[in-house]
Amino acid sequence: MSAPPTPAVHVLHGGDVLAHTGALRSVYADAFCAPPWNEDEEKAAEFAKRLPRDARRPGFTAAVAVAGGDVVGFACGWTTLPPFPTDRCYPQAASGLGPRRTHDWLCGAFEVDELAVRPGAHGSGLAAELLDAVTAGAPEGRSWLLTSVQAPRAMAFYRRQGWTQATYPSPDGKGIVVFLGPRHPARGLAPLPL
């Protein structure tokens, strides 16, 4: 029995990612249908529907992992432009950082929007490779992301990759946290938990 093929990671910019929309939707559903995310097929469809719009954002970059002709993981993001967005979970991030740090640390930085690998690729190092590939061109090394405090494995993964937690929501197990990438110049300025 032969070993499964090693995934090759391809970095794509702008609309080049759209050729993979169906595969990315499938990976998204596989990655986020289980706890702690508990998303359903409708959320995967929403992701696929917004992908063409996201691909037009300034700085849009995707890293796509392909093994044996199948997409097994991806990461994507874009440059966060000012004014800082007010939809989705962005208000929680802004509240945790305050207006000045939100503008100085996040605006103009590369925002990792999604990172997903199929369950069979967990523990293989693929997620770390995708994260590195998608953030390699971050302006002045400035990258950031949001994740849920209800995802302790994801939070531990980002810490292991050298990301710094910059916000600390209430300890009731709800909310999102901001992480700054390992080359972000504000990492040393991030507050420590109380």
Short mmCIF file of C-alpha atoms in Angstrom, two decimals, residues 10-181:
data_model
loop_
_atom_site.label_atom_id
_atom_site.label_comp_id
_atom_site.label_asym_id
_atom_site.label_seq_id
_atom_site.Cartn_x
_atom_site.Cartn_y
_atom_site.Cartn_z
CA HIS A 10 -0.23 26.74 -4.78
CA VAL A 11 -0.57 30.47 -4.07
CA LEU A 12 -3.24 32.21 -6.13
CA HIS A 13 -4.17 35.88 -6.41
CA GLY A 14 -7.49 37.52 -7.17
CA GLY A 15 -9.95 35.71 -9.40
CA ASP A 16 -7.55 32.80 -10.11
CA VAL A 17 -9.03 31.08 -7.05
CA LEU A 18 -12.51 30.93 -8.58
CA ALA A 19 -11.61 27.88 -10.70
CA HIS A 20 -11.50 25.98 -7.39
CA THR A 21 -14.76 27.27 -5.86
CA GLY A 22 -16.52 23.89 -5.74
CA ALA A 23 -13.54 22.16 -4.15
CA LEU A 24 -13.03 24.95 -1.61
CA ARG A 25 -16.71 24.75 -0.67
CA SER A 26 -16.32 21.01 -0.09
CA VAL A 27 -13.22 21.50 2.10
CA TYR A 28 -15.01 24.27 4.01
CA ALA A 29 -17.96 21.97 4.73
CA ASP A 30 -15.67 19.11 5.84
CA ALA A 31 -13.59 21.37 8.09
CA PHE A 32 -16.37 23.35 9.75
CA CYS A 33 -19.31 20.93 10.08
CA ALA A 34 -17.87 19.32 13.22
CA PRO A 35 -17.52 20.85 16.70
CA PRO A 36 -16.64 23.45 17.78
CA TRP A 37 -17.82 25.19 14.61
CA ASN A 38 -20.99 23.14 13.95
CA GLU A 39 -21.65 24.91 10.67
CA ASP A 40 -23.99 23.41 8.10
CA GLU A 41 -24.11 23.15 4.32
CA GLU A 42 -25.80 26.56 4.18
CA LYS A 43 -22.68 28.20 5.66
CA ALA A 44 -20.51 26.43 3.08
CA ALA A 45 -22.83 27.73 0.36
CA GLU A 46 -22.55 31.27 1.80
CA PHE A 47 -18.75 30.98 1.72
CA ALA A 48 -18.83 29.91 -1.96
CA LYS A 49 -21.28 32.70 -2.79
CA ARG A 50 -19.08 35.42 -1.26
CA LEU A 51 -15.83 34.07 -2.73
CA PRO A 52 -16.12 36.00 -6.05
CA ARG A 53 -16.62 39.26 -4.13
CA ASP A 54 -13.79 38.45 -1.73
CA ALA A 55 -11.46 37.60 -4.63
CA ARG A 56 -11.83 41.22 -5.82
CA ARG A 57 -10.65 42.65 -2.49
CA PRO A 58 -7.28 44.40 -2.50
CA GLY A 59 -4.46 41.98 -1.79
CA PHE A 60 -6.65 38.87 -2.03
CA THR A 61 -4.46 35.80 -1.77
CA ALA A 62 -5.31 32.12 -1.47
CA ALA A 63 -3.09 29.13 -0.74
CA VAL A 64 -4.62 25.92 -2.05
CA ALA A 65 -3.27 22.44 -1.19
CA VAL A 66 -3.74 19.75 -3.83
CA ALA A 67 -2.93 16.06 -3.35
CA GLY A 68 -3.56 13.49 -6.06
CA GLY A 69 -5.70 15.97 -7.97
CA ASP A 70 -7.94 16.71 -4.98
CA VAL A 71 -8.02 19.94 -2.95
CA VAL A 72 -7.34 18.97 0.68
CA GLY A 73 -7.00 22.40 2.27
CA PHE A 74 -6.89 26.14 1.71
CA ALA A 75 -6.29 29.48 3.35
CA CYS A 76 -7.37 32.87 2.04
CA GLY A 77 -7.43 36.51 3.01
CA TRP A 78 -6.96 40.10 1.91
CA THR A 79 -5.72 43.49 3.02
CA THR A 80 -8.00 45.14 5.56
CA LEU A 81 -8.69 48.65 4.34
CA PRO A 82 -9.75 51.62 6.48
CA PRO A 83 -12.25 52.39 7.75
CA PHE A 84 -12.28 49.17 9.73
CA PRO A 85 -15.29 47.02 8.72
CA THR A 86 -18.41 46.94 10.86
CA ASP A 87 -20.05 43.72 9.62
CA ARG A 88 -19.57 40.09 10.71
CA CYS A 89 -17.43 39.82 13.90
CA TYR A 90 -15.41 42.98 13.27
CA PRO A 91 -17.16 45.08 15.95
CA GLN A 92 -16.02 42.59 18.62
CA ALA A 93 -12.43 42.90 17.42
CA ALA A 94 -12.60 46.70 17.42
CA SER A 95 -14.14 46.72 20.88
CA GLY A 96 -11.38 44.50 22.24
CA LEU A 97 -8.56 46.57 20.75
CA GLY A 98 -10.00 50.08 20.90
CA PRO A 99 -10.13 52.51 17.97
CA ARG A 100 -6.46 53.48 17.79
CA ARG A 101 -4.99 49.97 17.98
CA THR A 102 -7.65 48.69 15.58
CA HIS A 103 -6.62 51.27 13.01
CA ASP A 104 -2.87 51.04 13.63
CA TRP A 105 -2.57 47.26 13.96
CA LEU A 106 -5.25 45.89 11.62
CA CYS A 107 -5.92 48.44 8.85
CA GLY A 108 -3.44 47.94 6.02
CA ALA A 109 -2.53 44.47 7.34
CA PHE A 110 -3.26 41.11 5.70
CA GLU A 111 -6.34 39.49 7.25
CA VAL A 112 -6.53 35.71 7.18
CA ASP A 113 -10.23 35.07 6.59
CA GLU A 114 -10.34 31.28 6.31
CA LEU A 115 -8.02 28.37 7.03
CA ALA A 116 -9.47 24.91 6.44
CA VAL A 117 -8.11 21.41 5.92
CA ARG A 118 -9.96 18.15 5.46
CA PRO A 119 -10.09 16.05 8.67
CA GLY A 120 -7.79 13.43 7.11
CA ALA A 121 -5.03 16.07 6.88
CA HIS A 122 -5.22 17.13 10.55
CA GLY A 123 -1.89 16.78 12.32
CA SER A 124 0.08 16.62 9.05
CA GLY A 125 1.52 20.15 9.18
CA LEU A 126 -0.59 21.18 6.20
CA ALA A 127 -2.50 23.90 8.08
CA ALA A 128 0.79 25.50 9.16
CA GLU A 129 2.12 25.33 5.59
CA LEU A 130 -1.05 26.97 4.24
CA LEU A 131 -0.94 29.70 6.89
CA ASP A 132 2.70 30.46 6.10
CA ALA A 133 2.04 30.50 2.35
CA VAL A 134 -0.98 32.80 2.50
CA THR A 135 0.74 35.32 4.82
CA ALA A 136 4.18 35.30 3.17
CA GLY A 137 3.45 38.53 1.28
CA ALA A 138 1.78 40.37 4.19
CA PRO A 139 2.60 44.11 4.03
CA GLU A 140 5.62 44.72 6.30
CA GLY A 141 4.91 41.31 7.88
CA ARG A 142 1.60 42.58 9.24
CA SER A 143 -0.98 39.77 9.33
CA TRP A 144 -3.89 39.11 11.64
CA LEU A 145 -6.94 36.90 12.08
CA LEU A 146 -10.03 36.32 14.17
CA THR A 147 -11.03 33.03 15.78
CA SER A 148 -13.57 31.91 18.33
CA VAL A 149 -12.78 31.37 21.99
CA GLN A 150 -14.96 28.27 21.64
CA ALA A 151 -12.20 26.75 19.48
CA PRO A 152 -9.37 26.06 21.95
CA ARG A 153 -7.59 23.72 19.50
CA ALA A 154 -7.51 26.48 16.88
CA MET A 155 -6.24 28.99 19.44
CA ALA A 156 -3.50 26.56 20.55
CA PHE A 157 -2.55 25.93 16.91
CA TYR A 158 -2.08 29.67 16.24
CA ARG A 159 0.02 30.05 19.37
CA ARG A 160 2.25 27.13 18.28
CA GLN A 161 2.74 28.91 14.94
CA GLY A 162 4.02 32.01 16.74
CA TRP A 163 0.84 34.08 16.56
CA THR A 164 0.09 36.41 19.49
CA GLN A 165 -3.33 36.77 21.06
CA ALA A 166 -4.15 40.48 21.20
CA THR A 167 -7.66 40.52 22.72
CA TYR A 168 -9.16 38.69 25.70
CA PRO A 169 -12.96 38.50 25.75
CA SER A 170 -14.90 37.76 28.88
CA PRO A 171 -14.24 34.32 30.35
CA ASP A 172 -17.81 33.10 29.71
CA GLY A 173 -16.65 31.12 26.66
CA LYS A 174 -18.18 33.38 24.03
CA GLY A 175 -16.78 35.82 21.55
CA ILE A 176 -13.84 36.11 19.24
CA VAL A 177 -10.17 36.90 19.69
CA VAL A 178 -7.69 38.75 17.51
CA PHE A 179 -4.33 37.12 16.80
CA LEU A 180 -1.36 39.02 15.33
CA GLY A 181 0.98 37.16 12.99
#
